XYZ file of C-alpha atoms in Angstrom:
547
model
C 92.734 -15.227 -63.887
C 90.855 -16.236 -60.840
C 91.874 -13.094 -58.974
C 90.800 -11.013 -61.981
C 87.327 -12.770 -61.825
C 87.077 -12.089 -58.082
C 88.047 -8.489 -58.588
C 85.365 -8.154 -61.274
C 82.765 -9.714 -59.009
C 83.762 -7.354 -56.264
C 83.436 -4.472 -58.648
C 80.072 -5.567 -59.788
C 78.885 -6.077 -56.267
C 80.017 -2.526 -55.252
C 78.317 -1.019 -58.382
C 75.160 -2.791 -57.611
C 75.180 -1.534 -53.943
C 75.781 1.880 -55.216
C 72.888 1.570 -57.640
C 70.648 0.311 -54.739
C 71.507 3.127 -52.418
C 68.969 5.306 -54.027
C 66.545 2.499 -54.466
C 65.342 2.128 -51.018
C 61.797 2.440 -49.361
C 61.631 3.587 -45.815
C 59.116 3.191 -42.949
C 58.427 6.597 -41.291
C 57.051 6.100 -37.827
C 55.682 8.888 -35.743
C 56.100 9.844 -32.181
C 52.448 9.434 -31.390
C 49.128 8.292 -32.793
C 47.943 11.973 -32.635
C 50.776 13.132 -34.816
C 50.223 10.201 -37.190
C 46.717 11.397 -37.574
C 47.931 14.517 -39.241
C 49.155 12.526 -42.243
C 46.135 10.177 -42.657
C 46.024 10.928 -46.450
C 49.425 9.384 -46.773
C 49.660 6.712 -43.982
C 48.915 3.018 -44.184
C 48.833 0.288 -41.409
C 52.146 -1.527 -40.799
C 52.883 -3.658 -37.909
C 50.001 -2.365 -35.920
C 50.483 1.353 -36.373
C 49.839 3.942 -39.052
C 53.078 4.858 -41.001
C 54.257 6.447 -44.097
C 55.872 4.086 -46.540
C 57.998 6.209 -48.869
C 61.161 6.878 -50.892
C 63.358 9.793 -49.850
C 63.181 12.661 -52.332
C 66.774 13.464 -53.498
C 68.275 16.274 -51.566
C 64.935 16.307 -49.503
C 66.505 16.025 -46.078
C 67.043 12.234 -45.741
C 70.468 10.794 -46.065
C 71.180 7.066 -46.204
C 74.714 6.124 -45.171
C 76.421 2.827 -44.767
C 75.595 2.679 -41.087
C 72.456 4.640 -40.509
C 69.496 6.803 -41.946
C 69.975 10.610 -41.052
C 67.274 13.166 -41.328
C 66.656 16.957 -40.689
C 65.407 18.234 -37.529
C 65.656 15.530 -34.991
C 64.393 18.270 -32.643
C 61.030 20.077 -33.317
C 61.688 23.107 -35.357
C 59.114 24.822 -37.580
C 61.757 26.096 -40.144
C 61.468 24.822 -43.673
C 64.874 23.337 -43.567
C 63.779 20.864 -40.978
C 61.426 19.309 -43.378
C 62.049 15.690 -44.682
C 60.383 15.003 -48.055
C 59.242 11.523 -49.198
C 57.693 10.051 -52.403
C 54.784 8.052 -51.047
C 53.204 4.726 -52.058
C 49.535 4.884 -53.268
C 47.832 2.069 -51.527
C 45.075 2.047 -54.057
C 47.268 2.035 -57.136
C 50.481 -0.137 -57.231
C 51.184 1.109 -60.694
C 51.300 4.831 -59.652
C 54.784 6.285 -59.766
C 54.943 9.693 -57.995
C 58.048 10.931 -60.009
C 59.504 11.032 -63.393
C 63.134 10.650 -64.174
C 64.705 13.676 -65.941
C 68.400 13.554 -66.682
C 68.859 10.706 -64.134
C 66.978 12.709 -61.413
C 63.701 11.830 -59.852
C 61.282 14.739 -60.183
C 57.759 14.850 -58.621
C 54.972 14.520 -61.076
C 52.920 16.701 -58.701
C 53.447 18.324 -55.357
C 50.637 16.001 -54.063
C 52.863 12.993 -54.636
C 55.314 14.286 -52.031
C 54.771 14.565 -48.285
C 56.944 16.665 -46.038
C 57.493 15.578 -42.567
C 59.334 17.771 -39.877
C 62.055 16.020 -38.107
C 60.137 16.706 -34.784
C 57.305 14.471 -35.836
C 59.319 11.500 -36.719
C 59.744 8.773 -34.220
C 62.157 6.690 -36.339
C 63.175 5.823 -39.839
C 63.856 2.222 -40.874
C 64.220 0.238 -44.002
C 61.009 -1.234 -45.485
C 62.563 -2.451 -48.747
C 66.311 -2.144 -49.517
C 66.270 -3.382 -53.045
C 63.248 -1.673 -54.450
C 62.069 1.699 -55.117
C 58.455 2.849 -56.089
C 59.240 2.662 -59.835
C 60.568 -0.923 -59.527
C 57.618 -1.850 -57.457
C 55.271 -0.650 -60.121
C 57.152 -2.684 -62.669
C 56.994 -5.823 -60.464
C 53.241 -5.281 -60.110
C 52.784 -4.976 -63.717
C 54.771 -8.097 -64.335
C 52.683 -10.158 -61.769
C 49.332 -8.731 -63.239
C 50.290 -9.616 -66.771
C 51.160 -13.074 -65.483
C 47.808 -13.380 -63.815
C 46.158 -12.184 -67.035
C 47.978 -14.812 -69.069
C 46.687 -17.491 -66.556
C 43.222 -16.323 -67.251
C 43.698 -16.372 -70.946
C 45.210 -19.923 -70.822
C 42.147 -21.081 -68.693
C 39.602 -19.508 -70.994
C 41.284 -21.060 -74.040
C 40.530 -24.525 -72.484
C 37.108 -26.153 -72.813
C 34.943 -25.084 -69.864
C 34.485 -27.878 -67.461
C 37.330 -30.099 -68.795
C 40.095 -31.286 -66.649
C 42.426 -28.874 -68.470
C 40.030 -26.010 -67.610
C 40.007 -26.865 -63.919
C 43.767 -27.203 -63.844
C 44.195 -23.892 -65.507
C 41.594 -22.425 -63.074
C 43.478 -23.702 -60.133
C 46.665 -22.044 -61.385
C 44.780 -18.759 -61.989
C 43.496 -18.784 -58.483
C 46.990 -19.626 -57.049
C 48.385 -16.772 -59.076
C 45.751 -14.448 -57.693
C 46.397 -15.430 -54.171
C 50.149 -14.802 -54.576
C 49.373 -11.415 -56.019
C 46.927 -10.688 -53.236
C 49.500 -11.629 -50.552
C 52.186 -9.601 -52.288
C 49.972 -6.527 -52.316
C 49.066 -6.990 -48.722
C 52.676 -7.420 -47.588
C 53.658 -4.202 -49.310
C 50.715 -2.530 -47.716
C 48.721 -1.943 -50.934
C 45.702 -2.940 -48.922
C 43.012 -1.181 -51.070
C 44.323 -2.809 -54.221
C 44.566 -6.130 -52.441
C 40.993 -5.943 -51.246
C 39.736 -5.002 -54.717
C 41.603 -8.066 -56.183
C 40.242 -10.399 -53.487
C 36.621 -9.293 -54.362
C 37.297 -9.601 -58.107
C 38.663 -13.053 -57.962
C 36.226 -14.210 -55.244
C 33.420 -13.242 -57.616
C 35.109 -14.789 -60.551
C 35.899 -17.977 -58.737
C 32.366 -18.586 -57.695
C 30.830 -17.720 -61.029
C 33.365 -19.425 -63.186
C 33.444 -22.624 -61.002
C 29.701 -22.812 -61.027
C 29.606 -22.183 -64.752
C 32.267 -24.699 -65.348
C 30.690 -27.433 -63.227
C 27.488 -26.736 -65.048
C 29.228 -27.027 -68.300
C 30.982 -30.206 -67.167
C 27.700 -31.833 -66.131
C 25.976 -30.863 -69.330
C 28.879 -32.059 -71.450
C 28.930 -35.462 -69.612
C 25.107 -35.980 -69.622
C 24.830 -34.823 -73.207
C 27.614 -37.052 -74.395
C 25.539 -40.195 -74.744
C 25.537 -41.382 -78.365
C 25.502 -44.504 -80.423
C 28.713 -45.981 -81.707
C 28.919 -48.150 -84.803
C 29.435 -51.833 -83.891
C 33.118 -52.691 -84.689
C 34.050 -55.735 -86.550
C 35.750 -57.698 -83.756
C 32.528 -57.618 -81.837
C 30.613 -58.971 -84.765
C 33.164 -61.743 -85.219
C 33.186 -62.802 -81.591
C 29.274 -62.839 -81.504
C 29.399 -64.981 -84.622
C 31.944 -67.454 -83.139
C 30.338 -67.660 -79.749
C 26.604 -67.431 -80.319
C 26.371 -68.235 -83.969
C 25.235 -64.864 -84.658
C 22.080 -65.303 -82.519
C 23.082 -62.484 -80.037
C 22.824 -59.029 -81.615
C 24.785 -56.316 -80.036
C 24.733 -52.445 -80.013
C 27.100 -49.870 -78.526
C 26.457 -46.637 -76.824
C 29.031 -44.303 -75.146
C 29.092 -41.344 -72.878
C 32.049 -39.275 -71.981
C 33.354 -41.764 -69.424
C 31.553 -44.984 -69.953
C 30.865 -47.449 -72.821
C 28.040 -50.006 -73.079
C 28.058 -53.047 -75.224
C 24.682 -54.604 -74.881
C 22.155 -57.043 -76.347
C 19.582 -55.231 -78.502
C 16.817 -56.800 -76.435
C 17.771 -54.572 -73.425
C 16.535 -51.536 -75.384
C 18.467 -48.439 -76.581
C 16.413 -46.022 -74.406
C 17.205 -48.003 -71.252
C 20.967 -48.113 -71.894
C 20.833 -44.321 -72.532
C 19.323 -43.923 -69.041
C 21.998 -46.262 -67.512
C 24.721 -44.114 -69.094
C 23.197 -40.993 -67.806
C 23.037 -42.630 -64.397
C 26.702 -43.505 -64.615
C 27.542 -39.876 -65.564
C 25.349 -38.644 -62.626
C 27.373 -40.823 -60.242
C 30.762 -39.758 -61.594
C 29.728 -36.021 -61.386
C 28.233 -36.388 -57.847
C 31.433 -38.157 -56.753
C 33.570 -35.300 -58.040
C 31.415 -32.658 -56.470
C 31.452 -34.265 -53.105
C 35.063 -35.856 -52.963
C 37.232 -33.914 -55.409
C 36.251 -30.394 -56.252
C 36.233 -28.963 -52.744
C 39.642 -30.101 -52.108
C 41.641 -29.562 -55.297
C 45.138 -28.324 -54.683
C 48.685 -29.168 -55.572
C 48.669 -31.972 -53.061
C 45.105 -33.247 -54.066
C 44.659 -33.652 -57.803
C 41.572 -34.879 -59.688
C 42.441 -38.398 -60.876
C 39.112 -38.923 -62.760
C 40.171 -38.679 -66.447
C 38.119 -36.762 -69.034
C 37.788 -39.674 -71.491
C 36.470 -43.244 -71.340
C 37.721 -45.359 -68.284
C 34.927 -47.790 -67.855
C 33.215 -50.320 -70.091
C 30.180 -52.598 -69.477
C 29.283 -55.565 -71.649
C 26.037 -57.466 -71.223
C 25.929 -60.892 -73.012
C 23.311 -63.588 -72.794
C 22.639 -65.379 -69.429
C 24.842 -68.331 -70.544
C 27.916 -69.263 -68.380
C 29.753 -70.620 -71.338
C 29.156 -67.614 -73.662
C 30.058 -65.435 -70.700
C 33.404 -67.092 -70.152
C 34.110 -67.137 -73.909
C 33.541 -63.405 -74.354
C 36.010 -62.866 -71.672
C 38.596 -65.198 -73.357
C 37.990 -64.546 -76.950
C 36.763 -60.952 -77.231
C 38.585 -59.383 -74.250
C 41.689 -61.754 -74.400
C 41.283 -62.365 -70.647
C 42.793 -65.477 -69.246
C 40.145 -67.302 -67.081
C 42.043 -69.210 -64.372
C 38.984 -70.653 -62.526
C 36.319 -71.454 -65.030
C 34.251 -73.437 -62.573
C 34.208 -70.322 -60.244
C 33.443 -68.010 -63.261
C 30.537 -70.245 -64.182
C 28.804 -69.403 -60.902
C 29.275 -65.629 -61.227
C 26.872 -63.338 -62.985
C 29.564 -60.824 -63.515
C 33.282 -60.338 -63.647
C 35.750 -57.422 -63.732
C 38.545 -57.460 -66.424
C 41.578 -55.171 -66.391
C 43.463 -54.605 -69.691
C 46.004 -52.334 -71.205
C 43.562 -50.881 -73.794
C 41.219 -48.117 -73.111
C 38.907 -48.312 -71.416
C 41.108 -50.311 -69.044
C 38.294 -51.624 -66.789
C 35.540 -53.861 -68.198
C 32.535 -55.224 -66.297
C 31.384 -58.159 -68.172
C 27.831 -59.338 -66.987
C 25.260 -61.847 -67.944
C 21.873 -60.154 -68.690
C 18.598 -61.416 -67.471
C 15.332 -59.407 -66.957
C 15.415 -60.050 -63.343
C 19.081 -58.525 -62.852
C 19.155 -55.126 -61.385
C 21.135 -53.264 -64.176
C 20.934 -49.916 -62.222
C 22.364 -51.605 -59.191
C 25.092 -53.183 -61.275
C 26.031 -49.847 -62.830
C 26.051 -48.001 -59.521
C 28.174 -50.523 -57.509
C 30.754 -50.979 -60.159
C 31.076 -47.237 -61.080
C 31.877 -47.074 -57.295
C 34.686 -49.661 -57.694
C 36.167 -47.786 -60.745
C 35.976 -44.490 -58.963
C 37.676 -45.930 -55.810
C 40.506 -47.333 -57.904
C 41.103 -44.112 -59.660
C 40.532 -41.604 -56.781
C 42.165 -43.520 -53.957
C 44.678 -45.885 -55.658
C 45.689 -43.595 -58.488
C 44.921 -45.963 -61.303
C 42.438 -48.613 -62.456
C 44.639 -51.551 -61.425
C 46.530 -52.650 -58.394
C 44.041 -51.794 -55.732
C 45.046 -53.545 -52.476
C 42.297 -52.219 -50.242
C 39.243 -54.061 -51.315
C 37.255 -52.778 -48.376
C 37.529 -49.173 -49.857
C 36.212 -50.395 -53.121
C 33.343 -52.164 -51.471
C 32.710 -49.189 -49.114
C 32.270 -46.856 -51.982
C 30.279 -49.249 -54.024
C 27.829 -49.625 -51.051
C 27.915 -45.867 -50.420
C 26.934 -44.914 -53.981
C 24.409 -47.551 -54.122
C 22.783 -46.635 -50.852
C 22.837 -42.836 -51.563
C 21.706 -42.964 -55.171
C 19.408 -46.031 -55.333
C 18.487 -46.764 -51.737
C 19.516 -50.361 -52.187
C 22.539 -52.477 -52.755
C 21.470 -55.338 -54.836
C 24.977 -55.972 -56.277
C 27.967 -56.982 -54.209
C 31.203 -58.607 -55.075
C 31.037 -60.858 -52.029
C 27.582 -61.968 -50.925
C 26.212 -60.105 -47.855
C 23.449 -62.341 -46.584
C 20.957 -59.816 -45.393
C 18.397 -62.338 -44.455
C 20.631 -63.588 -41.714
C 20.375 -60.331 -39.906
C 16.677 -59.398 -40.400
C 14.851 -60.176 -37.145
C 11.597 -58.994 -35.734
C 11.425 -57.102 -32.460
C 11.563 -59.432 -29.627
C 11.559 -58.894 -25.922
C 11.605 -55.383 -24.556
C 14.858 -53.653 -25.186
C 15.630 -55.724 -28.300
C 15.757 -54.128 -31.629
C 13.901 -55.293 -34.759
C 14.856 -54.266 -38.171
C 14.484 -50.569 -38.961
C 15.826 -50.160 -42.487
C 18.837 -50.918 -44.560
C 21.022 -48.341 -42.766
C 20.231 -49.876 -39.421
C 20.924 -53.437 -40.770
C 24.335 -52.477 -42.124
C 25.240 -50.334 -39.143
C 24.259 -52.924 -36.634
C 26.060 -55.609 -38.469
C 29.171 -53.496 -38.659
C 29.183 -52.694 -34.965
C 28.437 -56.307 -33.997
C 30.550 -58.216 -36.321
C 33.027 -56.015 -38.114
C 36.759 -56.778 -37.483
C 39.111 -54.128 -36.134
C 40.453 -51.731 -38.786
C 44.011 -53.070 -38.667
C 42.817 -56.591 -39.380
C 40.116 -55.685 -41.990
C 42.638 -53.572 -43.984
C 44.768 -56.632 -44.542
C 42.043 -58.751 -45.932
C 41.503 -59.692 -49.597
C 38.115 -59.495 -51.207
C 37.313 -63.304 -50.603
C 38.384 -62.949 -46.839
C 35.735 -60.182 -46.184
C 32.934 -61.431 -44.086
C 29.378 -59.870 -43.786
C 30.484 -57.640 -40.797
C 33.515 -56.493 -42.742
C 31.354 -55.511 -45.824
C 28.999 -53.644 -43.543
C 31.877 -51.883 -41.746
C 33.378 -50.967 -45.152
C 30.293 -48.956 -45.900
C 29.913 -47.586 -42.390
C 33.515 -46.391 -42.221
C 33.367 -44.721 -45.585
C 30.200 -43.049 -44.678
C 32.017 -41.660 -41.579
C 34.912 -40.486 -43.643
C 32.731 -38.960 -46.259
C 30.408 -37.119 -43.958
C 32.801 -36.151 -41.184
C 36.478 -36.042 -42.197
C 36.611 -33.854 -45.276
C 39.971 -33.648 -47.208
C 42.085 -35.280 -44.448
C 39.817 -38.235 -44.630
C 40.254 -38.630 -48.405
C 43.936 -38.190 -47.946
C 43.987 -40.835 -45.374
C 42.319 -43.317 -47.647
C 44.710 -42.472 -50.505
C 47.622 -43.098 -48.235
C 46.179 -46.379 -47.168
C 45.945 -47.438 -50.747
C 49.484 -46.346 -51.543
C 51.111 -48.136 -48.496
C 49.001 -51.378 -49.046
C 51.121 -52.298 -51.998
C 53.458 -54.007 -49.575
C 51.389 -55.850 -47.017
C 54.512 -56.651 -44.969
C 55.198 -52.950 -44.333
C 51.730 -51.562 -44.835
C 50.351 -50.880 -41.234
C 53.758 -49.690 -40.025
C 54.029 -47.220 -42.847
C 50.320 -46.162 -42.573
C 50.562 -45.719 -38.843
C 52.534 -42.340 -38.607
C 50.454 -40.829 -41.359
C 47.327 -41.816 -39.683
C 48.663 -40.374 -36.412
C 49.201 -37.086 -38.032
C 45.833 -36.934 -39.731
C 43.841 -37.964 -36.675
C 45.990 -36.016 -34.199
C 47.062 -39.130 -32.291
C 50.407 -39.417 -30.520
C 52.660 -42.423 -30.915
C 51.838 -43.459 -27.326
C 48.424 -44.455 -28.446
C 47.346 -47.262 -30.913
C 46.146 -45.080 -33.792
C 44.041 -47.791 -35.331
C 42.066 -48.393 -32.108
C 41.459 -44.693 -31.780
C 40.174 -44.638 -35.423
C 37.848 -47.537 -34.630
C 36.649 -45.923 -31.404
C 35.805 -42.643 -33.189
C 34.131 -44.547 -36.003
C 32.155 -46.514 -33.477
C 30.983 -43.290 -31.758
C 29.752 -41.943 -35.140
C 28.059 -45.207 -35.958
C 26.191 -45.418 -32.569
C 24.875 -41.951 -32.808
C 24.659 -40.404 -36.270
C 24.131 -43.657 -38.193
C 21.770 -45.141 -35.716
C 18.314 -44.402 -37.282
C 16.345 -47.024 -35.399
C 15.017 -44.670 -32.669
C 14.199 -42.029 -35.336
C 12.291 -44.444 -37.354
C 10.470 -45.884 -34.469
C 9.138 -42.573 -33.261
C 6.934 -40.472 -35.275
C 8.187 -36.931 -36.055
C 6.650 -34.355 -33.816
C 4.789 -31.588 -35.475
């Protein structure tokens, strides 16, 4: 039985080889560029010279044997019998087939689709494609083009600007790039160039439209939500019904708030939150989207804010009774204006704050949106973040970039300790918040390999300032590799015993450092050069701008 199977396989293999003998495309090289110029209507660039890519016409002079390719008139001879005929590829039209099959024989559709080359002009004949003929290539092109069209249909069926749309759009672009590469490799250069222009134009227009649609959908998604029963019950139990709450939601954020805050203000706060999320995606996600860099920001709710009355007891009780959060240090919680709660329900991250008129709600929203985005984008989920300096760095970054201040911190940064007037000649006074953070980072920040091992409560003022300064450097200077470096740092930090050892080779690869160097020191040195030059605004602020 086994011998019979082997014989059958051998028979099929021989049959296949026989079938492919006539399905081969050749490269026709010429003896000189001058000779090649005579055939410019039919030549195409290949490996640095102009050649004909064609399929031998049956009984047209070329004979393919098991060992070589034979052709008529190896010596120059003007006689007709020295001509070698080829069906040629049309570089502008991959679907064009220069022949029809009649009774199993390939017959030219027109004399224009056949080129005759005297043997004396031929420098050499070689195989270009052994397993394809022009007809099969046309079929392969149609298959790939239909697959590309399906990708477009799938993308257009998704809501423009949604995560599903962007995912389908990336697949469409990938399919396009594959087809473009395939066309170029087969020397359909004109068709490849046309496809590249078509898709480049669509990519720019579609992405712009989709980003605009995503932004409009997010900003326009703010709406009031009916207060649900558990909230009313909790308010009755905790405040005796004295605190009246309302709810508004946007695409990504929910607000549960005291009515006294005002519905219009909350609407503005939700719009600010969506502006922060969209700005983050445009800066740190959209430019780098690829198979190895996915968008981790969900399309739906992922963050909730609740603002209760400025009462420590009520604050703690809402955490315990409404959010079912176990408060392990009630004395510590009593000192805090806000706390972060993680839970299995959506949205999984809750920021529970005590409200007072003096509290900077815009600052609270901005800083905590930064935390949530850091967890999702770098850590891959809302919980389990083991690099608090990255959370703080992004919180400070967004606060500084969008509001020009950082009034909310999770570990107090005592700015007053570092504000000093200009003293003796050569001493710096304070020239703005950037200068304060930057100077504090340079003077007091710990080395990266030490700071990355600290928990939030271990971070000192210099570390908090350095968190912002390093994140600013990564954001402004390092592009996608910098984002990947921070993602790797979060992934490896789950085991602090092995963290630095695992992060080291990845960091070496990203920063181009050999194992003979201390990559963490190299990173610190490069950040310090950035901080001392591009972040140092004191001289700029001191000197008036020349006109």
